[in-house]
Backbone as CSV, one residue per row, in Angstrom:
resi,resn,N_x,N_y,N_z,CA_x,CA_y,CA_z,C_x,C_y,C_z
1,UNK,-41.863,-24.888,-28.589,-40.931,-24.462,-29.309,-40.166,-25.558,-30.199
2,UNK,-39.929,-25.106,-31.407,-39.308,-26.279,-32.280,-37.880,-26.344,-32.151
3,UNK,-37.442,-27.492,-32.304,-36.027,-27.860,-31.997,-35.234,-27.688,-33.325
4,UNK,-34.299,-27.028,-33.454,-33.449,-26.599,-34.745,-32.825,-27.819,-35.178
5,UNK,-32.748,-27.976,-36.338,-32.075,-29.244,-37.267,-30.698,-28.773,-37.653
6,UNK,-29.520,-29.395,-37.177,-28.338,-28.941,-37.573,-27.829,-30.005,-38.587
7,UNK,-28.329,-31.298,-38.745,-28.057,-32.249,-39.626,-29.274,-32.801,-40.309
8,UNK,-29.127,-32.947,-41.405,-30.155,-33.557,-42.176,-30.203,-35.065,-41.874
9,UNK,-31.449,-35.692,-41.967,-31.733,-37.018,-41.676,-31.431,-37.855,-42.863
10,UNK,-30.289,-38.838,-42.727,-30.021,-39.604,-43.925,-30.972,-40.609,-44.475
11,UNK,-31.069,-40.810,-45.593,-31.804,-41.814,-46.093,-31.701,-43.117,-45.565
12,UNK,-32.729,-44.102,-45.353,-32.422,-45.354,-44.652,-31.983,-46.296,-45.775
13,UNK,-31.901,-45.920,-46.961,-31.620,-46.966,-48.102,-30.400,-47.616,-47.834
14,UNK,-30.386,-48.922,-47.908,-29.133,-49.685,-47.846,-28.720,-50.365,-49.022
15,UNK,-29.372,-49.925,-50.256,-29.041,-50.630,-51.471,-29.678,-51.791,-51.819
16,UNK,-30.655,-52.408,-51.105,-31.190,-53.546,-51.443,-32.795,-53.201,-51.895
17,UNK,-32.707,-52.787,-53.039,-34.013,-52.456,-53.636,-34.791,-53.204,-54.292
18,UNK,-35.678,-53.999,-53.548,-36.519,-55.080,-53.783,-37.696,-54.896,-52.903
19,UNK,-38.909,-55.225,-53.628,-40.155,-55.091,-52.966,-40.812,-56.335,-52.524
20,UNK,-41.175,-56.335,-51.299,-41.680,-57.669,-50.757,-43.303,-57.720,-51.364
21,UNK,-43.800,-58.748,-50.769,-45.377,-58.956,-51.156,-46.429,-57.942,-50.823
22,UNK,-45.940,-57.000,-49.589,-46.784,-55.865,-49.195,-46.446,-54.722,-49.896
23,UNK,-45.436,-54.456,-50.745,-45.087,-53.279,-51.399,-43.952,-52.440,-50.711
24,UNK,-43.424,-52.790,-49.606,-42.331,-52.244,-48.895,-41.042,-52.877,-49.522
25,UNK,-39.930,-51.898,-49.485,-38.626,-52.244,-49.626,-38.048,-53.223,-48.858
26,UNK,-37.585,-54.255,-49.291,-36.970,-55.408,-48.357,-35.721,-54.822,-47.618
27,UNK,-35.003,-53.612,-48.112,-33.913,-53.151,-47.427,-34.249,-52.113,-46.316
28,UNK,-35.066,-51.156,-46.709,-35.288,-50.164,-45.689,-36.741,-50.195,-45.222
29,UNK,-37.537,-50.906,-45.694,-39.085,-51.178,-45.305,-39.896,-49.729,-45.686
30,UNK,-39.393,-49.114,-46.558,-40.234,-48.094,-46.948,-41.206,-48.176,-48.008
31,UNK,-42.185,-47.573,-48.106,-43.209,-47.781,-49.152,-42.567,-47.136,-50.560
32,UNK,-43.347,-47.270,-51.548,-42.680,-46.507,-52.813,-42.922,-45.029,-52.773
33,UNK,-44.160,-44.694,-52.179,-44.393,-43.142,-51.953,-43.296,-42.583,-50.882
34,UNK,-43.077,-43.197,-50.041,-42.017,-42.925,-48.895,-40.643,-42.815,-49.562
35,UNK,-40.418,-43.814,-50.487,-39.016,-43.645,-51.004,-38.841,-42.544,-52.125
36,UNK,-39.914,-42.455,-52.778,-39.900,-41.320,-54.141,-39.831,-39.926,-53.483
37,UNK,-40.513,-39.820,-52.234,-40.711,-38.492,-51.650,-39.814,-38.145,-50.664
38,UNK,-38.864,-38.989,-50.357,-37.885,-38.682,-48.966,-37.392,-37.483,-49.106
39,UNK,-36.794,-36.883,-50.260,-36.255,-35.531,-50.191,-36.950,-34.543,-50.004
40,UNK,-38.386,-34.524,-50.449,-39.116,-33.539,-50.152,-39.944,-33.549,-48.910
41,UNK,-39.619,-34.403,-48.097,-40.349,-34.454,-46.790,-39.708,-33.591,-45.868
42,UNK,-40.452,-33.131,-44.682,-39.676,-32.374,-43.691,-39.011,-33.174,-42.727
43,UNK,-38.270,-32.811,-41.945,-37.507,-33.841,-40.937,-38.485,-34.568,-40.015
44,UNK,-39.692,-33.742,-39.672,-40.486,-34.563,-38.837,-41.070,-35.740,-39.656
45,UNK,-41.501,-35.444,-40.836,-42.082,-36.591,-41.700,-40.900,-37.690,-41.870
46,UNK,-39.852,-37.256,-42.203,-38.827,-38.247,-42.257,-38.580,-39.192,-40.848
47,UNK,-38.619,-38.510,-39.865,-38.518,-39.361,-38.398,-39.772,-40.180,-38.483
48,UNK,-40.805,-39.772,-38.745,-42.146,-40.461,-38.723,-41.944,-41.835,-39.540
49,UNK,-41.456,-41.487,-40.792,-41.184,-42.484,-41.955,-40.346,-43.654,-41.151
50,UNK,-39.176,-43.009,-40.410,-38.186,-44.016,-39.920,-38.968,-44.930,-38.703
51,UNK,-39.775,-44.225,-38.060,-40.510,-45.056,-37.004,-41.238,-46.145,-37.642
52,UNK,-41.962,-45.717,-38.507,-42.907,-46.662,-39.321,-41.995,-47.754,-39.869
53,UNK,-40.912,-47.476,-40.487,-39.948,-48.530,-41.076,-39.525,-49.612,-39.910
54,UNK,-39.278,-48.820,-38.675,-38.673,-49.947,-37.675,-39.914,-50.830,-37.106
55,UNK,-41.154,-50.200,-36.891,-42.321,-50.982,-36.727,-42.321,-52.225,-37.744
56,UNK,-42.297,-51.921,-39.088,-42.662,-52.902,-40.161,-41.572,-53.893,-40.126
57,UNK,-40.369,-53.325,-39.662,-39.231,-54.513,-39.603,-39.411,-55.411,-38.439
58,UNK,-39.751,-54.770,-37.233,-39.998,-55.644,-36.095,-41.305,-56.737,-36.414
59,UNK,-42.378,-56.136,-36.854,-43.360,-56.903,-37.559,-42.963,-58.201,-38.287
60,UNK,-42.092,-57.797,-39.148,-41.651,-58.949,-40.095,-40.712,-59.849,-39.587
61,UNK,-39.824,-59.462,-38.393,-38.990,-60.298,-37.653,-39.768,-61.191,-36.985
62,UNK,-40.726,-60.687,-36.241,-41.817,-61.573,-35.334,-42.418,-62.680,-36.137
63,UNK,-42.978,-62.275,-37.387,-43.791,-63.080,-38.169,-42.696,-64.346,-38.653
64,UNK,-41.525,-64.013,-39.080,-40.341,-64.868,-39.385,-40.205,-65.886,-38.237
65,UNK,-39.983,-65.190,-37.176,-39.867,-66.147,-35.965,-40.746,-67.007,-35.412
66,UNK,-42.055,-66.506,-35.887,-43.217,-67.539,-35.629,-43.378,-68.669,-36.613
67,UNK,-43.143,-68.369,-37.893,-42.965,-69.404,-38.888,-41.990,-70.376,-38.696
68,UNK,-40.739,-69.803,-38.212,-39.861,-71.003,-38.047,-40.008,-71.564,-36.841
69,UNK,-40.635,-71.134,-35.834,-41.082,-71.916,-34.621,-42.227,-72.893,-35.060
70,UNK,-43.058,-72.552,-35.779,-44.043,-73.348,-36.271,-43.800,-74.735,-36.884
71,UNK,-42.740,-74.386,-37.988,-42.300,-75.342,-38.709,-41.429,-76.342,-37.936
72,UNK,-40.540,-75.922,-36.944,-39.834,-76.855,-35.983,-40.674,-77.579,-35.180
73,UNK,-41.873,-76.998,-34.733,-42.727,-77.849,-33.923,-43.356,-78.847,-34.731
74,UNK,-43.719,-78.538,-35.989,-44.368,-79.576,-36.763,-43.479,-80.741,-37.149
75,UNK,-42.161,-80.352,-37.278,-40.995,-81.398,-37.495,-41.243,-82.314,-36.473
76,UNK,-41.018,-81.866,-35.075,-41.086,-82.526,-33.826,-42.216,-83.593,-33.866
77,UNK,-43.450,-83.232,-34.080,-44.758,-83.745,-34.031,-44.699,-85.049,-34.957
78,UNK,-44.068,-84.782,-36.299,-44.151,-85.765,-37.113,-42.964,-86.789,-37.130
79,UNK,-41.882,-86.298,-36.519,-40.668,-87.235,-36.292,-39.964,-87.154,-37.416
80,UNK,-38.969,-87.846,-37.456,-37.947,-87.975,-38.726,-38.666,-88.706,-39.662
81,UNK,-38.601,-88.391,-40.881,-39.092,-89.440,-42.138,-38.140,-90.378,-42.339
82,UNK,-38.836,-91.701,-42.483,-38.037,-92.691,-42.600,-37.597,-92.821,-44.188
83,UNK,-36.448,-93.347,-44.356,-36.121,-93.336,-45.814,-36.762,-94.643,-46.370
84,UNK,-37.129,-94.652,-47.586,-37.708,-95.641,-48.191,-36.779,-96.759,-48.516
85,UNK,-35.513,-96.734,-48.384,-34.579,-97.676,-48.575,-34.084,-98.444,-47.269
86,UNK,-34.847,-97.959,-46.194,-33.963,-98.599,-45.047,-34.757,-100.182,-44.807
87,UNK,-34.104,-101.005,-44.282,-34.512,-102.260,-44.163,-35.068,-102.584,-42.722
């Protein structure tokens, strides 16, 4: 039995309409096709798109965290850089 939809699913757009290197919007993490076809999608398709956006967002955050930890680790291994003007 299909559940009735009483409310439409709002667009996840937050007004940051820039594309990252993978082609996803930096604000809502939707692809170009997902952004352009949002209004024509069924509620199930919209929910699936939101699920994919969340997965993309979490993957991006994990990558940022890994890169941040890696750079901090490298700094610790190298130690503080000495100034050329220290005596």
